[in-house]
mmCIF file of C-alpha atoms in Angstrom:
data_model
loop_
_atom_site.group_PDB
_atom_site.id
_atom_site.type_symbol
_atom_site.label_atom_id
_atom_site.label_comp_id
_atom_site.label_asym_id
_atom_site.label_seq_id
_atom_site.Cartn_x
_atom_site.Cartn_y
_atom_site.Cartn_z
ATOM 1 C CA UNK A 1389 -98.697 82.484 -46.272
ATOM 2 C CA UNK A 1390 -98.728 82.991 -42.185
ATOM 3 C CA UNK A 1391 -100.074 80.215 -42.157
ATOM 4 C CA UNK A 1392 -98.506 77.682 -44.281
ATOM 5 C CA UNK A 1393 -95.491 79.264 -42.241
ATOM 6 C CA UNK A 1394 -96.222 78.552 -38.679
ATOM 7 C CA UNK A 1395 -96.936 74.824 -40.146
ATOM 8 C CA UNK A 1396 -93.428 74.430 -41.826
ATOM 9 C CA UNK A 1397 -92.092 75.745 -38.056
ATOM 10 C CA UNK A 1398 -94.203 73.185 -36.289
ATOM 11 C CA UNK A 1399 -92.404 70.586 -38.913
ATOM 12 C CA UNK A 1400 -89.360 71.719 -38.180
ATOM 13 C CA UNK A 1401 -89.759 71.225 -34.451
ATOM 14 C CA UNK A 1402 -90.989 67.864 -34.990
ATOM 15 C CA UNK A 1403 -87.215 66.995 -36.843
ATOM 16 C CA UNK A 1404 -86.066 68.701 -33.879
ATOM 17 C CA UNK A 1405 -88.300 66.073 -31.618
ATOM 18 C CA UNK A 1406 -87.446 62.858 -33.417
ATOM 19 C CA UNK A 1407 -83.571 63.543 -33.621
ATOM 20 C CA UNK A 1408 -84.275 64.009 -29.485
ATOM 21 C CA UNK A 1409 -85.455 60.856 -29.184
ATOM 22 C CA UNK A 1410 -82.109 59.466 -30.552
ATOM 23 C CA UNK A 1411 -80.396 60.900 -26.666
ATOM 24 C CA UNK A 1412 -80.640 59.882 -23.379
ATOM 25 C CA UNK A 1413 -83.859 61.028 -20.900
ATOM 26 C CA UNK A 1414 -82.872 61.792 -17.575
ATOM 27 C CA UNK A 1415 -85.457 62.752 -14.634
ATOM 28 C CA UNK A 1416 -84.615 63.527 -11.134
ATOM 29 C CA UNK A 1417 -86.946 63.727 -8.708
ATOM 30 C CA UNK A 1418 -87.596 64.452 -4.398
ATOM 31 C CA UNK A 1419 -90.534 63.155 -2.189
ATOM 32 C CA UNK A 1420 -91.620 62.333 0.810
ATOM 33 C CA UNK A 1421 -93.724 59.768 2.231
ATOM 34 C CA UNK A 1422 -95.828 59.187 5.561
ATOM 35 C CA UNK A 1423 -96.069 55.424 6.334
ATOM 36 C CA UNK A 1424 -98.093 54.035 9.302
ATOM 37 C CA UNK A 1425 -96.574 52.793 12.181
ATOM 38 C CA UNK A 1426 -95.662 49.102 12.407
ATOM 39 C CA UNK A 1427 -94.744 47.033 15.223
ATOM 40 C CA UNK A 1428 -90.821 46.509 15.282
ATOM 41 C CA UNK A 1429 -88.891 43.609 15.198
ATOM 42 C CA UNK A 1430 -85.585 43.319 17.011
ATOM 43 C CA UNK A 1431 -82.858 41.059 17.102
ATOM 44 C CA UNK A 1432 -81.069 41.150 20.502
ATOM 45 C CA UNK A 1433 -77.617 42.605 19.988
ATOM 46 C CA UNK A 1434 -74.918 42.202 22.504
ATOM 47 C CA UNK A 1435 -74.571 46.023 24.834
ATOM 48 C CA UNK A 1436 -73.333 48.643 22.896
ATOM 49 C CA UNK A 1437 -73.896 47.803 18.963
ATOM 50 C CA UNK A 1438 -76.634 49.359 17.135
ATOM 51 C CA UNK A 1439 -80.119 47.813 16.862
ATOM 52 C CA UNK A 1440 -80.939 45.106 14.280
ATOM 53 C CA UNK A 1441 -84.280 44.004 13.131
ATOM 54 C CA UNK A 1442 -86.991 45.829 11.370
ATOM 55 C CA UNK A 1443 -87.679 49.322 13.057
ATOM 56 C CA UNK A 1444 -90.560 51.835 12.614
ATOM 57 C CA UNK A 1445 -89.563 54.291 10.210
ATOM 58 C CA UNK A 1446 -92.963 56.026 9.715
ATOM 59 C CA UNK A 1447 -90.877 59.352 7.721
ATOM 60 C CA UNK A 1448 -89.522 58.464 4.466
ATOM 61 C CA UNK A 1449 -87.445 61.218 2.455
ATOM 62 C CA UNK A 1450 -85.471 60.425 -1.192
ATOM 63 C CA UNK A 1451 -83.471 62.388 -3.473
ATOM 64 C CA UNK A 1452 -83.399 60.129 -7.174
ATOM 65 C CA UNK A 1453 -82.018 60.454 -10.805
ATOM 66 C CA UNK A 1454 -82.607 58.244 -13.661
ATOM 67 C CA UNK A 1455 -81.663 58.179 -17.069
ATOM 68 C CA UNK A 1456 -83.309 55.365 -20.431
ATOM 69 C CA UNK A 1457 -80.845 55.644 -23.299
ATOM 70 C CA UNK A 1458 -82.471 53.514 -26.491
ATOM 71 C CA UNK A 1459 -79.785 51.717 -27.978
ATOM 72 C CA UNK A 1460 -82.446 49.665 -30.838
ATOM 73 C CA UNK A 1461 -85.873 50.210 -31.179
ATOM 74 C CA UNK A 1462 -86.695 47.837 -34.650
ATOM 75 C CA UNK A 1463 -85.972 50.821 -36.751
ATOM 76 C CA UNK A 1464 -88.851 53.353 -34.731
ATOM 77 C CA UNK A 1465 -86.475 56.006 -34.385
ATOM 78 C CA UNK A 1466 -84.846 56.242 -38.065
ATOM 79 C CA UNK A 1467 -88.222 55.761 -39.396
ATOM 80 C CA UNK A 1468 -89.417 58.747 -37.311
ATOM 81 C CA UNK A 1469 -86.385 61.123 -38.327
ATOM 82 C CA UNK A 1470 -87.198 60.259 -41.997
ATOM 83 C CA UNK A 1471 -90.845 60.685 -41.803
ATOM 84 C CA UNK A 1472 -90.241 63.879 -39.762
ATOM 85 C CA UNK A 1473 -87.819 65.540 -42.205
ATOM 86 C CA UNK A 1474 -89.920 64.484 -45.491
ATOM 87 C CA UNK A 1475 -92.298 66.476 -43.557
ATOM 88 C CA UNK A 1476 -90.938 69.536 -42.961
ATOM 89 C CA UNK A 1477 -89.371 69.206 -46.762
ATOM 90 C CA UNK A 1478 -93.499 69.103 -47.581
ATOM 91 C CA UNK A 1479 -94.263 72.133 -45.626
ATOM 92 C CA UNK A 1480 -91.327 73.943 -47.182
ATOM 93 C CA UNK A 1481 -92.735 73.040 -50.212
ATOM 94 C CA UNK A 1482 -96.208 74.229 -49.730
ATOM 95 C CA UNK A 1483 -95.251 77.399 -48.405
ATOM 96 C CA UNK A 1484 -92.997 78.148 -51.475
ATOM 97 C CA UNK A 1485 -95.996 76.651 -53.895
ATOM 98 C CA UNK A 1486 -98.502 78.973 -51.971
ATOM 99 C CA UNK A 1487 -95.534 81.984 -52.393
ATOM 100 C CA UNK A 1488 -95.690 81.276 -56.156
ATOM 101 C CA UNK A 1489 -98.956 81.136 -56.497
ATOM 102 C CA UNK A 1490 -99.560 84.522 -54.932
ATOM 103 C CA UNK A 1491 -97.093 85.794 -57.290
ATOM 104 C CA UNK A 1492 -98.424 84.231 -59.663
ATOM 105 C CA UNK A 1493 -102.077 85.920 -59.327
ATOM 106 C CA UNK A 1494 -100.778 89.151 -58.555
ATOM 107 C CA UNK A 1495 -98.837 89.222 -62.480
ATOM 108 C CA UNK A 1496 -102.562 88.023 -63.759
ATOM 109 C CA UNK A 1497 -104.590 90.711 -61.664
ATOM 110 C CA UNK A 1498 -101.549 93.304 -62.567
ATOM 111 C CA UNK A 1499 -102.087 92.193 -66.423
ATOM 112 C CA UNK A 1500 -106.033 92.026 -66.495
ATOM 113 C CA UNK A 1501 -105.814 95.723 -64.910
ATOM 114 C CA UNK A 1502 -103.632 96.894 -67.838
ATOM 115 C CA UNK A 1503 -105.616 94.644 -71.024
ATOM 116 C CA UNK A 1504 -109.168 96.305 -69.300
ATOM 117 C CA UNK A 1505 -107.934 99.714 -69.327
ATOM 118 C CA UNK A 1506 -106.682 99.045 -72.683
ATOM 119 C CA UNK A 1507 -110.275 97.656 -74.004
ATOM 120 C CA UNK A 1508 -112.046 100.825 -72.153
ATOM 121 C CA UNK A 1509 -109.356 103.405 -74.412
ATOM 122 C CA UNK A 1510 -110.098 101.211 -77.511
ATOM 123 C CA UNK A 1511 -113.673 101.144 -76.845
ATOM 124 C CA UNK A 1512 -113.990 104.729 -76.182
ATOM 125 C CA UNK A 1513 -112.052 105.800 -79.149
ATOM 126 C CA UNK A 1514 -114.805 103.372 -81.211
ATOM 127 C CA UNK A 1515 -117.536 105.042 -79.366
ATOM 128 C CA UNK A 1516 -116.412 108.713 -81.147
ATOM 129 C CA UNK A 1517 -116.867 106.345 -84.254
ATOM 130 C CA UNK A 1518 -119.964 105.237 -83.720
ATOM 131 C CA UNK A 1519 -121.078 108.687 -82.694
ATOM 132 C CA UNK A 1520 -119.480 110.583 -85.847
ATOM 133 C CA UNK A 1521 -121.294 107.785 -87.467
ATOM 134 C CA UNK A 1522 -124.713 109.073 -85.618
ATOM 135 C CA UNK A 1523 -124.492 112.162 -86.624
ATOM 136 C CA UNK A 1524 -123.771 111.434 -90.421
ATOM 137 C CA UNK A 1525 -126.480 109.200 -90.490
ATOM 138 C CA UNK A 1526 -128.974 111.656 -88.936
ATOM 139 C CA UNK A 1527 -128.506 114.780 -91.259
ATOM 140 C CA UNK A 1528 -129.048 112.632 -93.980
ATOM 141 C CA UNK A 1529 -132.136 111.314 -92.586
ATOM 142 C CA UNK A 1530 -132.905 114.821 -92.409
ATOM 143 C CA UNK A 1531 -132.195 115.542 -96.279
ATOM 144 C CA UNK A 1532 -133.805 112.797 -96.946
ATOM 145 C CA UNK A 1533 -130.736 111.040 -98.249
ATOM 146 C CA UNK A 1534 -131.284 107.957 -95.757
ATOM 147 C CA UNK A 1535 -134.429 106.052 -94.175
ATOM 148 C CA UNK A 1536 -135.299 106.141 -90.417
ATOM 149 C CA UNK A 1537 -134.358 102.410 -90.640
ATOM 150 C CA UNK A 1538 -130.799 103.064 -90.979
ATOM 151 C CA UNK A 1539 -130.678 105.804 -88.482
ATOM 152 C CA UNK A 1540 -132.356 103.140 -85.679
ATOM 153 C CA UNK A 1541 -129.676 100.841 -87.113
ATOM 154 C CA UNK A 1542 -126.577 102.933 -85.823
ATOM 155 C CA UNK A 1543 -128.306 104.125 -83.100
ATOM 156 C CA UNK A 1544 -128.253 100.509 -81.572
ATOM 157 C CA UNK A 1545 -124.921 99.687 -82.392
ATOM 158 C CA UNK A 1546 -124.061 103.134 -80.500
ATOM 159 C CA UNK A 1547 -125.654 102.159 -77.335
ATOM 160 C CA UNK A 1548 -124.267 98.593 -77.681
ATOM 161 C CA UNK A 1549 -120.919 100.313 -77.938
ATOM 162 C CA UNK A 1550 -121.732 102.328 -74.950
ATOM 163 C CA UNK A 1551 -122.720 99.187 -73.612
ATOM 164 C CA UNK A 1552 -119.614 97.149 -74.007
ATOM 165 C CA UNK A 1553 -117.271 100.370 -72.881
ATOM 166 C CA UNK A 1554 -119.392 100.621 -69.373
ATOM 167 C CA UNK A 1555 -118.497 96.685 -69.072
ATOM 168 C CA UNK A 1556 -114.734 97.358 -69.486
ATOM 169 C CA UNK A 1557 -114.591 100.307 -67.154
ATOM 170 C CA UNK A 1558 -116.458 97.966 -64.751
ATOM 171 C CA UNK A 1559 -113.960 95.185 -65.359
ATOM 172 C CA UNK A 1560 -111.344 97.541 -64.774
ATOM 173 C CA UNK A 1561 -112.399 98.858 -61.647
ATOM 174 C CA UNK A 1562 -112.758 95.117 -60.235
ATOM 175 C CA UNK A 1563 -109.072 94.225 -61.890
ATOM 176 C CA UNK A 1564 -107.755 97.447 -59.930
ATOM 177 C CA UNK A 1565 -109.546 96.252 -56.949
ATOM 178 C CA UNK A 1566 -108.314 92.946 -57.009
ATOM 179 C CA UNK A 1567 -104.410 94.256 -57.139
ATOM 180 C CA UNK A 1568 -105.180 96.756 -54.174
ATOM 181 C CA UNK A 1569 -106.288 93.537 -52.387
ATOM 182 C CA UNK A 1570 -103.326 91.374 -53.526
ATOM 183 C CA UNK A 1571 -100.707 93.889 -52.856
ATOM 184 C CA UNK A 1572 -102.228 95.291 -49.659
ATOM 185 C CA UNK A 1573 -102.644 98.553 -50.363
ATOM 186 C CA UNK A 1574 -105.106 101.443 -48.693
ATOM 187 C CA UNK A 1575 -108.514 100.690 -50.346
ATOM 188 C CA UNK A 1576 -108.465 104.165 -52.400
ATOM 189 C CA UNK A 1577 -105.026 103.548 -53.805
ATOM 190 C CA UNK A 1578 -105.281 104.193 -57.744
ATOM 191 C CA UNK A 1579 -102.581 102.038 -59.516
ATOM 192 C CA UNK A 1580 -101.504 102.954 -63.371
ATOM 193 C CA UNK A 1581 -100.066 100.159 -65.231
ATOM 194 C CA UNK A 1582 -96.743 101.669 -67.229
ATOM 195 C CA UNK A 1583 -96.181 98.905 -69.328
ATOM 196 C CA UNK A 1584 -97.915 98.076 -72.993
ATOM 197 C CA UNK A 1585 -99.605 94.970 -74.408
ATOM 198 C CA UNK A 1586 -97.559 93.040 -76.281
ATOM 199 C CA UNK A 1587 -97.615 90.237 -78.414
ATOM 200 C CA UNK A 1588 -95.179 87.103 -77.435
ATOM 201 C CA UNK A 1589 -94.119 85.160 -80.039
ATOM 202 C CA UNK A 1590 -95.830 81.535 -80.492
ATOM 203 C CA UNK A 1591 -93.441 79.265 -79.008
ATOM 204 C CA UNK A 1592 -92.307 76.100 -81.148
ATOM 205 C CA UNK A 1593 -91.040 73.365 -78.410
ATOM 206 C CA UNK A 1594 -91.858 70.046 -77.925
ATOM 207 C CA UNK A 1595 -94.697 68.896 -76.091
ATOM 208 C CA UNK A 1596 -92.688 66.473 -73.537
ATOM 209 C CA UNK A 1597 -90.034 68.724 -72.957
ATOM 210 C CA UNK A 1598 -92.713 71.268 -71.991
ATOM 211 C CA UNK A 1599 -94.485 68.632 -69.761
ATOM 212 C CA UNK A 1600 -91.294 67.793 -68.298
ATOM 213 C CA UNK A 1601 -90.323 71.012 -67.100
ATOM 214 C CA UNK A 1602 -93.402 71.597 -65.629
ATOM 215 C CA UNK A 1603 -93.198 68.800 -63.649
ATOM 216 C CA UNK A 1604 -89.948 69.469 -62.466
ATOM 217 C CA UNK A 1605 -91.094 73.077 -61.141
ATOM 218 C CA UNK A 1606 -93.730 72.737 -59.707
ATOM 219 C CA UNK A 1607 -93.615 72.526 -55.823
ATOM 220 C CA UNK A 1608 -96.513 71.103 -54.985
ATOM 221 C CA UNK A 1609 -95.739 67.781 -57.821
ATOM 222 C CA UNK A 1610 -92.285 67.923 -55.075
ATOM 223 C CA UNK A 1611 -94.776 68.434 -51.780
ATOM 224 C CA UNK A 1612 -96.866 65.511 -52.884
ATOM 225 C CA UNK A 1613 -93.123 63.497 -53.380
ATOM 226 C CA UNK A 1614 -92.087 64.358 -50.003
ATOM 227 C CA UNK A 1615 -95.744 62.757 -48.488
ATOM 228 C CA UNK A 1616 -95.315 59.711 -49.870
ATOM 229 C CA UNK A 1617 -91.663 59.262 -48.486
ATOM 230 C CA UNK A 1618 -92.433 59.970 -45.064
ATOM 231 C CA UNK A 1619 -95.619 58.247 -45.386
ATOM 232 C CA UNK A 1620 -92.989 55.419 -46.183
ATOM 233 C CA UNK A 1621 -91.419 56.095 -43.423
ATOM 234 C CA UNK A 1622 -94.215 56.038 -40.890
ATOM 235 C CA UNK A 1623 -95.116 51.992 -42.080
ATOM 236 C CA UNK A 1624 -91.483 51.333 -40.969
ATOM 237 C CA UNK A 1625 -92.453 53.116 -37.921
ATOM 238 C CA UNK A 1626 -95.568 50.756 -37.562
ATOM 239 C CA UNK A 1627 -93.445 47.707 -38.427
ATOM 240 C CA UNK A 1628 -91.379 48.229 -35.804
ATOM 241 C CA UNK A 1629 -93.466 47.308 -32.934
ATOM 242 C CA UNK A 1630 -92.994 43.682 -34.015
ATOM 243 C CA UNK A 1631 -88.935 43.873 -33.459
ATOM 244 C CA UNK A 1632 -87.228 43.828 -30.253
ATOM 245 C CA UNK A 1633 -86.598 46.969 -28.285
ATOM 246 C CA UNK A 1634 -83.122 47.293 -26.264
ATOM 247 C CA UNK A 1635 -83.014 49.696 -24.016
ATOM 248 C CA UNK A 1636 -79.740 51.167 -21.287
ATOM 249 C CA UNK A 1637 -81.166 52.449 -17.673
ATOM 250 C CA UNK A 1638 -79.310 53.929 -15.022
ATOM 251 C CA UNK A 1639 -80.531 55.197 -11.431
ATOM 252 C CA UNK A 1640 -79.282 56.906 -8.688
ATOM 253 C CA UNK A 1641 -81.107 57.168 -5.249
ATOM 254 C CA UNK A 1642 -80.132 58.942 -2.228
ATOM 255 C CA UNK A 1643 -83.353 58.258 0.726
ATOM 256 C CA UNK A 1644 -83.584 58.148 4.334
ATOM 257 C CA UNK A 1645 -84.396 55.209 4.566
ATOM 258 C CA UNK A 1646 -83.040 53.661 2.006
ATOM 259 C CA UNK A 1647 -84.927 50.436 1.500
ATOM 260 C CA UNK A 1648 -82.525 49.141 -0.884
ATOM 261 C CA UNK A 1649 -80.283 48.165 1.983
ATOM 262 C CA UNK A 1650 -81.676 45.590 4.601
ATOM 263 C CA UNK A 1651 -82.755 46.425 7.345
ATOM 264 C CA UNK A 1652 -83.734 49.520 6.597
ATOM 265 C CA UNK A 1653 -82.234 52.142 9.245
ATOM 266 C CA UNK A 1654 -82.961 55.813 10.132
ATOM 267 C CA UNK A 1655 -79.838 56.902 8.107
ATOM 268 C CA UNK A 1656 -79.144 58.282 4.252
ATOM 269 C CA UNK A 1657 -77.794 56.317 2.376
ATOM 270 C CA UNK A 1658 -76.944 56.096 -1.501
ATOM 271 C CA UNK A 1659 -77.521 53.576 -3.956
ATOM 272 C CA UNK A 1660 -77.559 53.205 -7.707
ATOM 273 C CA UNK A 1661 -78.003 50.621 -10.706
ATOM 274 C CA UNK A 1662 -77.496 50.002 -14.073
ATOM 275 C CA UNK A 1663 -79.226 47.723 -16.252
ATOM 276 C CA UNK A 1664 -80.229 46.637 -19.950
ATOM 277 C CA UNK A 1665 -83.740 46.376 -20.543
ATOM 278 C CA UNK A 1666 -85.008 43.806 -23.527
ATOM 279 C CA UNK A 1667 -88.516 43.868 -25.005
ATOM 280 C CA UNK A 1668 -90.438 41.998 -27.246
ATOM 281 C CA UNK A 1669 -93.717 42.026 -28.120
ATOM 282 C CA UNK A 1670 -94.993 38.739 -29.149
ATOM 283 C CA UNK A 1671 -98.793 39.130 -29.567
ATOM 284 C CA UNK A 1672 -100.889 42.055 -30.367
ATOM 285 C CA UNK A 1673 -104.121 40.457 -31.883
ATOM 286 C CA UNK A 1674 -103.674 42.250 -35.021
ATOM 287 C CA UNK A 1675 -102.677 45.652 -33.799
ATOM 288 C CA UNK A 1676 -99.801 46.205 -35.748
ATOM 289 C CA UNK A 1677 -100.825 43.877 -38.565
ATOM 290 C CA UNK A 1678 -104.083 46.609 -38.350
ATOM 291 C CA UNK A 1679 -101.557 49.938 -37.867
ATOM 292 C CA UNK A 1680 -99.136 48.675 -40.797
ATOM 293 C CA UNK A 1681 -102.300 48.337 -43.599
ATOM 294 C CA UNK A 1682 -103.449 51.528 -42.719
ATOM 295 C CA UNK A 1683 -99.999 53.485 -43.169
ATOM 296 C CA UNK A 1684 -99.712 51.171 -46.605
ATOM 297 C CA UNK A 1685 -103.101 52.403 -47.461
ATOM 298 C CA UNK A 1686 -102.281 55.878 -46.759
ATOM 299 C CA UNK A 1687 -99.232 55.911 -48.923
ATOM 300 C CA UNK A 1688 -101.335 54.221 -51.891
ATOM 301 C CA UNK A 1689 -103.630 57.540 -51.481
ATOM 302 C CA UNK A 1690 -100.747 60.008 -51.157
ATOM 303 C CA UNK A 1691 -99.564 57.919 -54.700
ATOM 304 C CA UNK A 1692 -102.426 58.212 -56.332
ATOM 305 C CA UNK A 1693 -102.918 62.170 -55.409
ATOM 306 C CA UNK A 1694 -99.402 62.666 -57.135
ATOM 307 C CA UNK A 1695 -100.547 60.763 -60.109
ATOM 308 C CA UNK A 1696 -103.372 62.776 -60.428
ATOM 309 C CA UNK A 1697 -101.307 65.907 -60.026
ATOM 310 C CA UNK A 1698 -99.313 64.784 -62.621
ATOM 311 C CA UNK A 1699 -101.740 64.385 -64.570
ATOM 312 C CA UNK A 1700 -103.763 67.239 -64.292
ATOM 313 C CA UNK A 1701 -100.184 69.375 -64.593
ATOM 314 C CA UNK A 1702 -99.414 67.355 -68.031
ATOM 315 C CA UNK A 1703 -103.566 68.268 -68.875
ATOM 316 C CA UNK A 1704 -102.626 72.790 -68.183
ATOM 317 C CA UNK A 1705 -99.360 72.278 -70.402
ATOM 318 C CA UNK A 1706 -101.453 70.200 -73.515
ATOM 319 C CA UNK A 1707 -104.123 72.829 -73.487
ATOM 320 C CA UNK A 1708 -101.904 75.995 -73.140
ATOM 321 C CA UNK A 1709 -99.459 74.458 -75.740
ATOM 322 C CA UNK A 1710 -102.855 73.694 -78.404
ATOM 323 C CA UNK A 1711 -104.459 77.398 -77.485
ATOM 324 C CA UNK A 1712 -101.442 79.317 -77.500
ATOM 325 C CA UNK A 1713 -101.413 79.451 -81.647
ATOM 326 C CA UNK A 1714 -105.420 80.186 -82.004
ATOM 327 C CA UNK A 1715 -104.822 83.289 -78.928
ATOM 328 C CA UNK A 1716 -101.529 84.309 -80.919
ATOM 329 C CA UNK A 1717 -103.650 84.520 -84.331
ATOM 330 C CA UNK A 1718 -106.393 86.562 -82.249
ATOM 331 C CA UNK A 1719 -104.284 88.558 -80.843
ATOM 332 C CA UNK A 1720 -102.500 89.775 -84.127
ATOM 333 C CA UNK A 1721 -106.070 90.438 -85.463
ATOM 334 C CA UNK A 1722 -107.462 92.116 -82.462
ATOM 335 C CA UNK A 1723 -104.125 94.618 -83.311
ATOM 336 C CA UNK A 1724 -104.521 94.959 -86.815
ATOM 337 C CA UNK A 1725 -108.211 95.729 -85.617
ATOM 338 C CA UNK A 1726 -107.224 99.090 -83.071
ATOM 339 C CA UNK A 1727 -106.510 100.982 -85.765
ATOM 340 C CA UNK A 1728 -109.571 100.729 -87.886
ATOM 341 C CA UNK A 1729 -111.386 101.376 -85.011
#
């Protein structure tokens, strides 16, 4: 369950990453630069004005900022969102599944505890049968009023008495250590089950409404759902390389020198720009083509995994549904049966 929980966070942080993409980046950066000396060229000036020409400006500082806003990326970023939040629906999914299932096992451990200590009290109270039994059959051996046959007779169905009680003590123990496991308890806890066997009722509904239901609660049927959307999703992704990307930049740079003015001069000065950028990309040799079958192929697999969960989920509710009369009828004789015992 930990687990299964730290991977529906890291889901969620990758819907937190895609949406991201949707907004502006912005980096700003400082450096400095060494450049060798070159020789300088002048322009005569008349006395008095500055210098003009190229001059040797070996010590290069800049302060910049720039910012890439995507304004259409061929469907990339919508594609990612989707495939990102199917995702995290998945992992939700899973982790609730997994939740159930524990439940789930701990009722059957909790319930196989209570039926084996059940079978060892019936057992033992046939066992004081068997042994009243013994003991008949023994002083008539010894009045002669029975053969040593019969005596051997009882005496084997004793021990295989004995025999079956050990193996429901034994099953009990392993039930009771199974719970302790399951609910995390101190290995020597002792757990007594307070409730009593009963006997449900056979149910009487139909067969599709049964399968239907089942389908509709079970998470992992709605896991295996959420896969093959945002395995949808990610072949948009892959079909979007072949659209055109439009992109907004902006930059802002503040440098001594600043070699976006010319001539360059020992000075700081500040500059900026703003642009669109446009691109297309016209030939691959097959690498989308080869990225787009393999995202198809992979949501063909996820489709066929649900089918088969389907499936096998329609197979659990046919069996339980053609069993559940024969294990009612065997119940209600195993009940009639305690008494005789």
């Amino acid at each position: 369950l930990r687990e299964l929980e730290q991977l529906r966070l890291a889901a969620g942080a990758d819907v937190d990453r895609a949406h991201a993409e949707r907004w502006p980046t912005a980096d700003v950066g400082a450096g400095y630069t060494r450049r060798s000396d070159i020789n300088e060229f002048l322009i005569p000036q008349p006395p008095g004005t500055p210098p003009v020409g190229f001059l040797n400006l070996p010590d290069n500082w800049g302060l910049s900022a720039r910012a890439n806003l995507p304004l259409y990326a061929g469907g990339r970023l919508s594609g990612q969102i989707d495939a990102a939040v199917e995702s995290e629906r998945a992992a939700s999914l899973d982790l609730d599944a997994r939740r159930r299932s524990v439940i789930l096992e701990t009722e059957d451990a909790y319930w196989r505890l209570l039926t084996a200590r059940e079978s060892e009290r019936v057992l033992r109270e046939g066992l004081s049968a068997f042994q009243a039994h013994l003991k008949d059959a023994r002083n008539r051996e010894r009045f002669g009023m029975a053969a040593r046959s019969e005596v051997l007779a009882v005496e084997v169905e004793h021990e295989r008495a004995e025999l079956r009680r050990l193996r429901a003590e034994n099953g009990a123990e392993v039930a009771e250590a199974n719970l302790v496991r399951l609910l995390q308890l101190p290995p020597d806890a002792v757990i007594e089950p307070t409730e009593e066997l009963e006997s449900p009722p056979p149910g009487h509904e139909d067969l599709e409404v049964l399968v239907q239901r089942a389908l509709e609660a079970r998470s992992e049927r709605e896991s295996l759902l959420a896969r093959v959307r945002a395995a949808e999703a990610s072949v948009r992704v892959a079909q979007s390389t072949t659209r055109p990307h439009l992109g907004l930049t902006a930059g802002y740079l503040y440098a001594n020198p600043n070699r976006n003015f010319v001539p360059p001069d020992d000075q700081w000065r500040s500059s900026w720009d703003v642009g669109f950028e446009v691109s297309w990309r016209v030939f691959d040799r097959g690498r989308t083509s080869a990225a787009v079958a393999r995202a198809q192929a992979h949501v063909e697999a996820l489709r066929q995994r649900l089918d088969d969960k389907e499936r096998h989920i329609s197979l659990q509710v046919t069996r339980a549904n053609i069993e559940m009369p024969a294990a009612h009828v065997a119940t209600r004789d195993a009940e009639g049966a305690v008494p005789a015992g």
